[in-house]
Short mmCIF file of C-alpha atoms and ligand atoms in Angstrom, two decimals:
data_model
loop_
_atom_site.label_atom_id
_atom_site.label_comp_id
_atom_site.label_asym_id
_atom_site.label_seq_id
_atom_site.Cartn_x
_atom_site.Cartn_y
_atom_site.Cartn_z
CA MET A 1 -20.91 -31.01 9.53
CA LYS A 2 -22.43 -27.78 7.89
CA SER A 3 -25.74 -28.19 9.72
CA LEU A 4 -24.00 -28.84 13.13
CA ALA A 5 -21.92 -25.62 12.63
CA LEU A 6 -24.92 -23.63 11.88
CA LEU A 7 -26.75 -25.09 14.88
CA ALA A 8 -23.87 -24.24 16.89
CA PHE A 9 -23.90 -20.73 15.48
CA ALA A 10 -27.58 -20.28 16.03
CA ALA A 11 -27.22 -21.54 19.67
CA LEU A 12 -24.35 -18.91 20.34
CA ALA A 13 -26.61 -16.14 19.04
CA ILE A 14 -29.65 -17.11 21.12
CA SER A 15 -27.58 -17.52 24.40
CA ALA A 16 -26.07 -14.12 23.61
CA SER A 17 -29.36 -12.58 23.18
CA ALA A 18 -30.91 -14.10 26.20
CA ALA A 19 -27.91 -13.55 28.67
CA GLU A 20 -24.89 -11.77 27.76
CA LYS A 21 -25.01 -9.79 24.31
CA LEU A 22 -22.04 -9.82 22.19
CA ASN A 23 -20.15 -6.56 21.70
CA VAL A 24 -18.88 -5.16 18.25
CA LEU A 25 -15.77 -3.56 17.59
CA PHE A 26 -15.92 -2.38 14.06
CA ILE A 27 -12.58 -1.06 12.70
CA ALA A 28 -12.46 0.82 9.37
CA SER A 29 -9.51 1.55 7.26
CA ASP A 30 -9.39 4.14 4.51
CA ASP A 31 -8.48 3.06 0.95
CA MET A 32 -6.77 0.01 2.16
CA ARG A 33 -6.72 -2.62 -0.65
CA PRO A 34 -6.30 -6.30 0.14
CA GLN A 35 -2.60 -6.36 -0.16
CA LEU A 36 -1.67 -7.90 3.19
CA GLY A 37 0.12 -10.67 4.49
CA CYS A 38 -3.22 -12.55 5.22
CA TYR A 39 -4.19 -12.12 1.65
CA GLY A 40 -0.91 -13.73 0.51
CA ASP A 41 1.04 -10.74 -0.20
CA PRO A 42 4.85 -11.44 0.39
CA ILE A 43 6.02 -7.67 0.97
CA VAL A 44 3.39 -6.00 3.03
CA LYS A 45 3.85 -6.37 6.72
CA SER A 46 0.51 -6.79 8.36
CA PRO A 47 1.13 -9.00 11.61
CA ASN A 48 -1.90 -7.81 13.55
CA ILE A 49 -4.38 -7.96 10.81
CA ASP A 50 -2.99 -11.24 9.94
CA ALA A 51 -3.56 -12.55 13.59
CA LEU A 52 -7.11 -11.17 13.32
CA ALA A 53 -7.63 -13.25 10.36
CA LYS A 54 -6.39 -16.30 12.32
CA ARG A 55 -9.23 -15.58 14.91
CA GLY A 56 -12.01 -15.37 12.42
CA THR A 57 -13.16 -15.44 8.65
CA LEU A 58 -11.06 -13.80 5.99
CA PHE A 59 -13.24 -12.82 2.83
CA GLN A 60 -11.02 -13.26 -0.20
CA ARG A 61 -13.84 -11.88 -2.60
CA SER A 62 -15.29 -8.87 -0.54
CA TYR A 63 -16.82 -5.98 -2.72
CA VAL A 64 -17.96 -2.63 -1.70
CA GLN A 65 -21.07 -1.01 -3.56
CA GLN A 66 -19.06 2.00 -4.58
CA ALA A 67 -15.39 2.64 -4.84
CA LEU A 68 -15.61 6.25 -3.24
CA CYS A 69 -15.24 7.10 0.35
CA SER A 70 -18.54 8.44 1.44
CA PRO A 71 -21.25 6.59 -0.72
CA SER A 72 -19.41 3.24 0.12
CA ARG A 73 -19.59 4.05 3.84
CA ILE A 74 -23.26 5.32 3.60
CA SER A 75 -24.15 2.19 1.83
CA MET A 76 -22.48 -0.09 4.29
CA LEU A 77 -23.89 1.70 7.27
CA SER A 78 -27.44 2.01 6.06
CA GLY A 79 -27.39 -1.48 4.79
CA ARG A 80 -28.68 -0.33 1.41
CA TYR A 81 -27.36 -0.50 -1.99
CA PRO A 82 -26.74 2.90 -3.86
CA ALA A 83 -29.42 2.10 -6.09
CA THR A 84 -31.73 2.87 -3.09
CA THR A 85 -29.58 5.32 -1.30
CA GLY A 86 -29.45 7.48 -4.41
CA ILE A 87 -26.22 8.90 -3.03
CA PHE A 88 -23.15 8.53 -5.44
CA GLU A 89 -21.03 11.48 -4.39
CA ILE A 90 -19.18 12.75 -1.40
CA GLY A 91 -20.97 15.78 -0.03
CA ARG A 92 -24.59 14.52 0.50
CA PRO A 93 -25.41 13.17 4.05
CA LEU A 94 -27.70 9.96 4.12
CA ARG A 95 -30.60 11.86 5.66
CA ALA A 96 -30.81 13.98 2.59
CA THR A 97 -32.26 11.04 0.56
CA MET A 98 -33.38 8.81 3.47
CA PRO A 99 -34.62 11.02 6.46
CA ASP A 100 -36.29 8.12 8.36
CA ILE A 101 -34.13 5.02 7.76
CA THR A 102 -32.76 2.98 10.57
CA THR A 103 -28.80 2.52 10.16
CA LEU A 104 -26.74 -0.53 11.30
CA PRO A 105 -25.40 1.36 14.35
CA GLN A 106 -28.79 3.00 14.89
CA HIS A 107 -30.33 -0.50 15.03
CA PHE A 108 -27.89 -1.67 17.60
CA LYS A 109 -28.54 1.56 19.67
CA ASN A 110 -32.19 0.99 19.30
CA ASN A 111 -31.69 -2.58 20.82
CA GLY A 112 -29.82 -1.51 24.03
CA TYR A 113 -26.23 -1.01 22.56
CA HIS A 114 -24.13 1.98 23.31
CA THR A 115 -22.95 2.97 19.95
CA ARG A 116 -20.07 5.25 19.26
CA SER A 117 -17.81 6.57 16.39
CA LEU A 118 -14.27 7.41 16.74
CA GLY A 119 -12.42 8.75 13.73
CA LYS A 120 -13.55 8.24 10.01
CA ILE A 121 -16.62 5.95 10.00
CA TYR A 122 -19.08 8.38 8.02
CA HIS A 123 -17.22 10.71 5.88
CA VAL A 124 -15.86 13.49 7.71
CA GLY A 125 -18.02 16.46 7.87
CA ILE A 126 -21.34 14.69 7.11
CA ASP A 127 -21.80 12.33 10.22
CA ASP A 128 -25.11 11.00 11.23
CA ASP A 129 -26.04 11.90 14.79
CA ALA A 130 -28.86 9.34 15.16
CA SER A 131 -26.59 6.44 14.62
CA TRP A 132 -24.63 7.19 17.79
CA THR A 133 -25.52 7.13 21.47
CA ILE A 134 -23.22 10.31 21.77
CA PRO A 135 -21.81 12.44 18.93
CA ALA A 136 -18.87 11.04 16.94
CA TRP A 137 -15.39 11.79 18.21
CA HIS A 138 -12.48 13.03 15.98
CA SER A 139 -8.89 13.27 16.94
CA LYS A 140 -7.27 16.90 16.90
CA MET A 141 -3.83 15.30 16.30
CA PRO A 142 -2.41 16.09 12.95
CA ARG A 143 -2.16 13.80 9.86
CA THR A 144 1.35 15.34 8.75
CA SER A 145 4.71 16.53 10.41
CA ALA A 146 5.03 19.80 12.08
CA ALA A 147 7.08 20.93 9.24
CA THR A 148 4.21 20.20 6.76
CA GLN A 149 1.91 21.72 9.00
CA ALA A 150 3.95 25.02 9.07
CA ALA A 151 4.14 24.83 5.10
CA VAL A 152 0.35 24.60 4.84
CA ALA A 153 -0.11 27.52 7.29
CA LYS A 154 2.23 29.52 5.34
CA PHE A 155 0.62 28.62 2.02
CA VAL A 156 -2.76 29.60 3.29
CA ALA A 157 -1.29 32.98 4.74
CA ASP A 158 0.43 33.68 1.53
CA ALA A 159 -2.65 33.29 -0.62
CA LYS A 160 -4.64 35.44 1.79
CA ALA A 161 -1.99 38.18 1.64
CA LYS A 162 -2.26 38.00 -2.05
CA GLY A 163 -5.96 37.94 -2.24
CA VAL A 164 -5.84 34.60 -3.86
CA GLU A 165 -8.77 32.07 -3.39
CA ILE A 166 -7.52 28.53 -2.56
CA PRO A 167 -9.32 26.10 -4.89
CA GLN A 168 -10.79 22.96 -3.53
CA LYS A 169 -9.24 20.91 -6.07
CA GLY A 170 -6.77 21.05 -8.88
CA PRO A 171 -3.71 23.06 -9.29
CA GLY A 172 -2.86 25.53 -6.22
CA ASN A 173 -5.32 23.50 -3.89
CA ARG A 174 -4.54 23.35 -0.25
CA ASN A 175 -2.88 19.87 -0.63
CA SER A 176 -0.13 21.09 -2.77
CA ALA A 177 1.72 22.13 0.32
CA ILE A 178 1.61 18.46 1.50
CA PRO A 179 3.80 15.86 0.19
CA ALA A 180 2.16 12.71 -1.35
CA PHE A 181 4.35 10.58 1.18
CA GLU A 182 6.28 11.65 4.31
CA ALA A 183 8.19 9.72 7.02
CA VAL A 184 7.87 11.50 10.20
CA GLU A 185 10.22 11.30 13.10
CA CYS A 186 7.62 10.72 15.78
CA GLY A 187 5.83 8.14 17.79
CA ASP A 188 2.59 6.49 16.84
CA ASP A 189 0.53 8.76 18.98
CA ASP A 190 1.85 11.93 17.65
CA LEU A 191 -0.22 11.34 14.64
CA LEU A 192 -4.05 11.14 14.05
CA ASP A 193 -4.50 7.46 13.93
CA GLY A 194 -2.30 6.66 16.81
CA ASP A 195 -4.28 8.95 19.00
CA CYS A 196 -7.42 7.41 17.67
CA ALA A 197 -6.25 4.00 18.82
CA VAL A 198 -5.38 5.47 22.36
CA ASN A 199 -9.13 6.80 22.61
CA ALA A 200 -10.34 3.51 21.30
CA ILE A 201 -8.46 1.76 24.11
CA ALA A 202 -9.67 3.99 26.80
CA GLN A 203 -13.21 3.44 25.56
CA LEU A 204 -12.86 -0.26 25.64
CA ARG A 205 -11.39 -0.07 29.36
CA GLU A 206 -14.42 1.82 30.31
CA HIS A 207 -16.68 -0.76 28.62
CA ALA A 208 -14.83 -3.32 30.44
CA LYS A 209 -16.08 -1.94 33.69
CA ASN A 210 -19.50 -2.05 32.68
CA PRO A 211 -20.10 -5.46 31.42
CA GLY A 212 -24.02 -5.48 31.43
CA GLN A 213 -23.94 -2.73 28.78
CA PRO A 214 -23.32 -4.06 25.45
CA PHE A 215 -21.33 -1.81 22.91
CA PHE A 216 -20.81 -1.27 19.23
CA LEU A 217 -17.63 0.78 18.82
CA ALA A 218 -16.69 1.92 15.53
CA VAL A 219 -13.07 3.05 15.02
CA GLY A 220 -12.13 4.48 11.70
CA PHE A 221 -8.35 5.10 10.57
CA ALA A 222 -7.57 7.67 8.02
CA ASN A 223 -4.50 5.87 6.60
CA PRO A 224 -3.61 4.45 4.08
CA HIS A 225 -5.54 7.19 2.19
CA VAL A 226 -3.12 9.61 0.42
CA PRO A 227 -1.06 11.52 1.81
CA TRP A 228 0.98 8.37 2.95
CA ILE A 229 2.32 9.67 6.08
CA ALA A 230 3.46 7.49 8.96
CA PRO A 231 6.17 7.33 11.62
CA LYS A 232 9.48 6.73 10.20
CA LYS A 233 9.70 3.26 11.74
CA TYR A 234 7.14 2.10 9.25
CA PHE A 235 8.82 3.32 6.27
CA ASP A 236 12.06 1.49 7.26
CA LEU A 237 10.17 -1.61 7.11
CA TYR A 238 10.47 -1.35 3.27
CA ASP A 239 13.23 -1.07 0.90
CA PRO A 240 11.86 0.79 -2.28
CA ALA A 241 14.47 -0.90 -4.48
CA LYS A 242 12.85 -4.27 -3.63
CA LEU A 243 9.10 -3.34 -4.15
CA THR A 244 7.21 -4.80 -7.09
CA LEU A 245 5.77 -2.46 -9.63
CA ALA A 246 2.41 -3.07 -11.47
CA LYS A 247 2.71 -4.95 -14.66
CA ASN A 248 -0.25 -3.54 -16.35
CA GLU A 249 0.66 0.20 -16.95
CA PHE A 250 -2.08 0.56 -19.50
CA LEU A 251 -5.76 1.38 -19.64
CA PRO A 252 -8.31 -1.50 -19.72
CA LYS A 253 -8.16 -2.32 -23.31
CA GLY A 254 -11.40 -2.03 -25.50
CA ALA A 255 -13.27 -0.24 -22.51
CA PRO A 256 -15.28 2.86 -23.30
CA ALA A 257 -13.05 5.93 -22.80
CA PHE A 258 -15.29 7.52 -20.33
CA ALA A 259 -15.38 4.26 -18.13
CA ALA A 260 -11.62 3.58 -17.80
CA THR A 261 -10.87 6.67 -15.83
CA SER A 262 -9.96 7.23 -12.16
CA GLY A 263 -9.45 9.86 -9.82
CA THR A 264 -6.55 12.49 -10.06
CA ASP A 265 -6.40 13.64 -6.35
CA PHE A 266 -2.81 12.32 -6.06
CA TYR A 267 -1.79 14.71 -8.45
CA GLY A 268 -2.90 17.61 -6.34
CA TYR A 269 -0.12 16.86 -3.74
CA LYS A 270 3.34 18.68 -3.55
CA ASP A 271 5.74 17.83 -6.09
CA VAL A 272 3.88 15.10 -7.76
CA PRO A 273 5.23 14.86 -11.34
CA GLN A 274 2.33 15.98 -13.63
CA VAL A 275 2.50 12.99 -16.09
CA THR A 276 0.32 10.02 -16.72
CA GLY A 277 1.12 7.13 -14.15
CA ASP A 278 3.21 5.03 -16.45
CA LYS A 279 5.50 7.98 -17.07
CA LEU A 280 6.36 8.68 -13.52
CA PRO A 281 9.90 8.29 -12.70
CA GLU A 282 10.57 4.59 -11.50
CA GLY A 283 12.21 5.65 -8.32
CA TYR A 284 9.16 7.96 -7.58
CA LYS A 285 6.77 5.06 -8.11
CA ARG A 286 8.85 2.87 -5.59
CA GLU A 287 8.93 5.73 -2.94
CA CYS A 288 4.97 6.07 -3.42
CA LEU A 289 4.69 2.33 -2.89
CA GLN A 290 6.76 2.47 0.17
CA GLY A 291 4.62 5.39 1.57
CA TYR A 292 1.53 3.22 0.96
CA PHE A 293 2.73 0.30 2.66
CA ALA A 294 4.19 2.24 5.58
CA ALA A 295 0.64 3.70 6.15
CA ILE A 296 -0.96 0.23 5.97
CA SER A 297 1.61 -0.86 8.49
CA TYR A 298 1.02 1.96 10.76
CA VAL A 299 -2.85 1.17 10.63
CA ASP A 300 -1.93 -2.39 11.35
CA ALA A 301 -0.11 -1.62 14.48
CA GLN A 302 -2.96 0.23 15.70
CA VAL A 303 -5.23 -2.68 15.05
CA GLY A 304 -2.92 -4.70 17.02
CA ARG A 305 -3.18 -2.19 19.93
CA LEU A 306 -6.83 -2.62 19.93
CA LEU A 307 -6.88 -6.32 19.95
CA ALA A 308 -4.35 -6.29 22.79
CA ALA A 309 -6.72 -4.10 24.68
CA LEU A 310 -9.64 -6.58 23.93
CA ASP A 311 -7.32 -9.50 25.28
CA GLU A 312 -6.11 -7.41 28.48
CA THR A 313 -9.81 -6.35 29.36
CA GLY A 314 -11.20 -9.74 28.84
CA LEU A 315 -13.57 -8.30 26.27
CA ALA A 316 -12.25 -10.52 23.66
CA LYS A 317 -14.27 -13.65 24.86
CA ASN A 318 -17.68 -11.69 24.01
CA THR A 319 -16.66 -9.04 21.43
CA ILE A 320 -17.14 -9.62 17.61
CA VAL A 321 -14.25 -7.89 15.81
CA VAL A 322 -14.82 -6.63 12.13
CA PHE A 323 -12.16 -5.24 10.02
CA TRP A 324 -13.15 -3.46 6.82
CA SER A 325 -11.77 -0.97 4.30
CA ASP A 326 -14.09 1.28 2.15
CA HIS A 327 -12.83 0.07 -1.15
CA GLY A 328 -9.84 -1.04 -3.25
CA TYR A 329 -7.02 1.17 -4.78
CA TYR A 330 -4.58 1.56 -7.28
CA MET A 331 -0.97 1.94 -7.10
CA GLY A 332 0.08 2.01 -10.69
CA GLU A 333 -2.09 -0.63 -12.14
CA HIS A 334 -3.87 1.00 -15.31
CA THR A 335 -1.64 3.96 -14.83
CA TRP A 336 -3.68 4.90 -11.73
CA TRP A 337 -1.98 6.09 -8.55
CA GLY A 338 -3.59 6.69 -5.23
CA ALA A 339 -6.96 6.21 -6.68
CA LYS A 340 -10.10 4.34 -6.94
CA HIS A 341 -13.26 5.87 -8.54
CA ASN A 342 -14.47 3.20 -10.98
CA ASN A 343 -16.25 -0.01 -11.45
CA TYR A 344 -13.32 -2.25 -11.82
CA GLU A 345 -11.98 -5.21 -9.80
CA GLY A 346 -9.00 -3.10 -8.31
CA ALA A 347 -11.54 -0.33 -7.16
CA THR A 348 -14.36 -2.39 -5.82
CA ARG A 349 -12.62 -5.24 -3.92
CA ASN A 350 -11.86 -4.35 -0.37
CA CYS A 351 -10.50 -6.04 3.01
CA LEU A 352 -13.02 -7.89 5.17
CA ILE A 353 -12.46 -10.04 8.09
CA ILE A 354 -15.17 -11.06 10.52
CA ALA A 355 -13.90 -12.64 13.81
CA THR A 356 -16.48 -13.89 16.29
CA PRO A 357 -15.41 -15.32 19.99
CA ALA A 358 -14.37 -18.89 20.19
CA GLN A 359 -15.28 -19.27 16.26
CA LYS A 360 -14.90 -22.94 15.22
CA THR A 361 -13.68 -22.10 11.64
CA ALA A 362 -11.18 -19.51 12.89
CA GLY A 363 -8.13 -19.10 10.32
CA GLN A 364 -10.23 -20.54 7.20
CA PRO A 365 -10.52 -18.06 4.67
CA SER A 366 -13.51 -17.94 2.40
CA ASP A 367 -14.17 -17.43 -1.35
CA ALA A 368 -17.62 -16.78 -0.76
CA LEU A 369 -18.72 -13.50 -2.41
CA ALA A 370 -19.53 -10.87 0.15
CA GLN A 371 -20.85 -7.34 -0.13
CA ALA A 372 -20.52 -4.44 2.26
CA VAL A 373 -24.19 -4.21 2.47
CA ASP A 374 -24.17 -7.68 4.02
CA LEU A 375 -22.47 -6.41 7.22
CA ALA A 376 -25.79 -4.92 8.52
CA PRO A 377 -27.73 -8.03 8.50
CA THR A 378 -24.62 -10.28 9.35
CA LEU A 379 -24.01 -8.47 12.47
CA THR A 380 -27.81 -8.12 13.40
CA ASP A 381 -27.99 -11.98 12.81
CA ILE A 382 -24.92 -13.11 14.88
CA CYS A 383 -25.77 -10.62 17.86
CA GLY A 384 -29.28 -12.18 18.05
CA LEU A 385 -30.89 -8.72 17.22
CA PRO A 386 -34.46 -8.60 15.68
CA ALA A 387 -34.09 -8.48 11.80
CA ASN A 388 -34.37 -5.06 10.11
CA SER A 389 -36.57 -5.23 7.02
CA GLY A 390 -34.55 -2.03 5.62
CA PHE A 391 -31.23 -3.85 5.41
CA GLN A 392 -30.86 -5.10 1.73
CA GLY A 393 -27.90 -7.57 1.98
CA ARG A 394 -27.64 -11.17 3.21
CA SER A 395 -26.33 -12.54 6.51
CA LEU A 396 -22.88 -13.84 5.95
CA ALA A 397 -23.30 -16.09 9.24
CA PRO A 398 -23.49 -19.40 7.21
CA VAL A 399 -20.13 -18.51 5.86
CA LEU A 400 -18.80 -17.91 9.25
CA ALA A 401 -20.05 -21.34 10.18
CA ASP A 402 -18.64 -23.08 6.91
CA PRO A 403 -16.19 -20.87 4.94
CA LYS A 404 -17.40 -23.15 1.75
CA ALA A 405 -20.89 -22.07 2.08
CA SER A 406 -22.02 -19.12 0.05
CA VAL A 407 -24.78 -16.64 0.21
CA ASN A 408 -24.55 -14.40 -2.92
CA THR A 409 -24.19 -15.41 -6.56
CA ALA A 410 -23.12 -11.87 -7.35
CA ALA A 411 -21.57 -8.87 -5.79
CA PHE A 412 -22.92 -5.36 -7.22
CA SER A 413 -21.18 -2.05 -7.37
CA TRP A 414 -22.02 1.40 -8.79
CA TYR A 415 -20.25 4.55 -10.29
CA PRO A 416 -21.23 7.62 -12.13
CA LYS A 417 -19.29 8.84 -15.02
CA ALA A 418 -19.87 11.35 -17.69
CA GLY A 419 -23.56 11.43 -17.27
CA TYR A 420 -23.70 7.62 -17.37
CA LEU A 421 -24.65 5.58 -14.31
CA GLY A 422 -22.65 2.37 -14.46
CA VAL A 423 -23.47 -0.70 -12.45
CA THR A 424 -21.22 -3.78 -12.33
CA MET A 425 -21.89 -7.36 -11.16
CA ARG A 426 -19.01 -9.51 -10.04
CA THR A 427 -19.88 -13.32 -10.39
CA ASP A 428 -17.64 -16.36 -9.74
CA LYS A 429 -16.37 -16.08 -13.31
CA TRP A 430 -17.20 -12.67 -14.86
CA ARG A 431 -17.41 -9.06 -14.19
CA TYR A 432 -19.95 -7.33 -16.22
CA VAL A 433 -20.48 -3.70 -16.46
CA GLU A 434 -23.52 -1.83 -17.80
CA TRP A 435 -23.66 2.01 -18.50
CA THR A 436 -26.83 3.63 -19.07
CA LYS A 437 -27.38 7.34 -19.95
CA PRO A 438 -30.61 8.97 -21.15
CA GLY A 439 -30.62 9.49 -24.87
CA ALA A 440 -27.28 7.59 -25.43
CA PRO A 441 -26.77 3.74 -26.39
CA THR A 442 -26.09 1.49 -23.46
CA GLU A 443 -22.37 0.79 -23.08
CA ARG A 444 -21.45 -2.62 -21.71
CA GLU A 445 -17.87 -4.35 -20.43
CA LEU A 446 -17.16 -7.71 -19.84
CA TYR A 447 -14.09 -9.24 -18.17
CA ASN A 448 -13.15 -13.05 -17.78
CA ILE A 449 -12.07 -12.94 -14.35
CA VAL A 450 -10.62 -16.65 -14.64
CA HIS A 451 -7.95 -15.30 -17.19
CA ASP A 452 -7.96 -11.47 -16.23
CA LEU A 453 -8.58 -10.87 -12.63
CA GLN A 454 -7.46 -7.23 -13.04
CA ASN A 455 -9.87 -6.41 -15.90
CA ASP A 456 -7.14 -5.54 -18.48
CA LEU A 457 -9.29 -6.49 -21.62
CA ASN A 458 -12.83 -6.00 -22.33
CA VAL A 459 -14.26 -8.79 -24.15
CA ALA A 460 -17.73 -7.57 -24.55
CA ASP A 461 -17.63 -7.12 -28.16
CA LYS A 462 -16.55 -10.73 -28.81
CA PRO A 463 -19.33 -12.81 -30.71
CA GLU A 464 -18.90 -15.91 -28.48
CA HIS A 465 -20.03 -14.01 -25.30
CA GLU A 466 -23.28 -12.81 -26.61
CA LYS A 467 -25.17 -15.31 -24.62
CA VAL A 468 -23.24 -14.63 -21.46
CA ILE A 469 -23.85 -10.97 -21.88
CA ALA A 470 -27.58 -11.52 -22.41
CA SER A 471 -27.84 -13.83 -19.15
CA LEU A 472 -25.85 -11.32 -17.10
CA GLY A 473 -27.59 -8.41 -18.41
CA LYS A 474 -31.05 -10.20 -17.65
CA LEU A 475 -29.98 -11.01 -13.99
CA LEU A 476 -28.58 -7.69 -13.27
CA ARG A 477 -31.70 -5.75 -14.52
CA GLU A 478 -34.34 -8.03 -13.00
CA LYS A 479 -32.47 -7.13 -9.53
CA PHE A 480 -31.72 -3.42 -10.41
CA PRO A 481 -33.79 -2.00 -12.96
CA VAL A 482 -32.35 1.03 -14.88
CA GLN A 483 -32.33 3.83 -12.74
CA GLU A 484 -33.19 7.53 -13.44
CA PHE A 485 -29.91 9.35 -12.67
CA LYS A 486 -28.60 13.00 -12.25
CA GLU A 487 -25.02 13.46 -12.47
CA PRO A 488 -23.71 14.18 -8.99
CA GLY A 489 -23.56 18.05 -8.31
CA ALA A 490 -26.27 18.60 -11.13
CA GLY A 491 -28.93 19.11 -8.36
CA LYS A 492 -29.04 21.46 -5.56
CA ALA A 493 -28.70 18.88 -3.05
CA GLY A 494 -25.65 17.46 -4.79
CA GLY A 495 -22.22 19.25 -4.54
CA LYS A 496 -18.75 17.69 -5.38
CA LYS A 497 -16.46 17.99 -2.59
CA1 LIG B 1 -11.91 5.76 1.12
#
């Protein structure tokens, strides 16, 4: 069966390259963890992404290569591990370290595709013009309500009048005039993500008029990144009293203190109680969850509109759809809220669905380990484009043909902390993390995924795990030797956001 399925897939790719090339609709969502109906969640309402999962392969175990917006996206779009990009921070564009590389969309562009970016694909402000046929488009519609926009304008004007400089982060930053969550009495298109969908649909309709021109259309939604702001109707889908709070409101036990941390951006928003996550009032936690889920459902509705446009224009028959999020997220687990920023399962695991036209295995989820760097070779492969030797991942086409197949024995992610560079390796049974810093002893973490999926207890010090650690460490360092590393921002080219 497997070989037949593979042959069928290969035949599809060959016919596509010879006659009609397959288009790619690449949909990205910011900070969406895999908590959706199609991932088995009983609460979150995501009917449209669930429907997409039924048209293709949902990857249950997909991991990004760094749990931070910009380096994650640069790794995925360049098809290279952060160990190669050398970019672990937000401020640096990919050409700063890799001036001559060919990115995933650029590879499509070089092979006759019209490539376009709408919304957040690369991190905002550090786009890559060489990737796109025409410059990236960003909506001018707001992320927040009119009242919040007015509050921000007043906040900025007041600071100016007083001669106070507004810090980028921390107390008194610009976000301190924006609530962490807000239900807005408005329609989908009055906010940024709805407007992004409107423009993507218009673009799809244009493409439908020109079937001889294949396209790679990337559409990036800003939600559900904090602040969780959506039309009120999406908030109304959730009763805060009925939501489930995290059960592990404690830091990973036995982990190095510098490693068991996450980001604090959430605390920069208006009226967020300045206490550790476990100490937030229960009602407030529930409202945060409601906001996050509302933001997810808002994105889900926009995905539904794009899929409807594919059906309506007839493009569905020759368009591959990818749905991807740039990392996982914490909503109370380990005391972290509205955060990613580390090397654990909750931060590194993301959403990934790939749906190809008339896919024979449609609707069968896969447990195969997948990495964001696999997307570049996968799309190159299934669209019948020439291979690009710079892409470091592996094609997931065998998994699309047979959900029980696997192409990776491990998924790798990186995170810098406190002068250390941490690299983690997720295998079938273990999450292993190794932290190195010049002049300091190497720190190790080990989590038994079978019993401890959320990485609550570091068991690296248990004598019975000595052999496992030696074996995982050897495999890791054979593939990724210890890297010379400068703390982000330490060099001139760095710069934290
Ligand atoms: Ca993100």
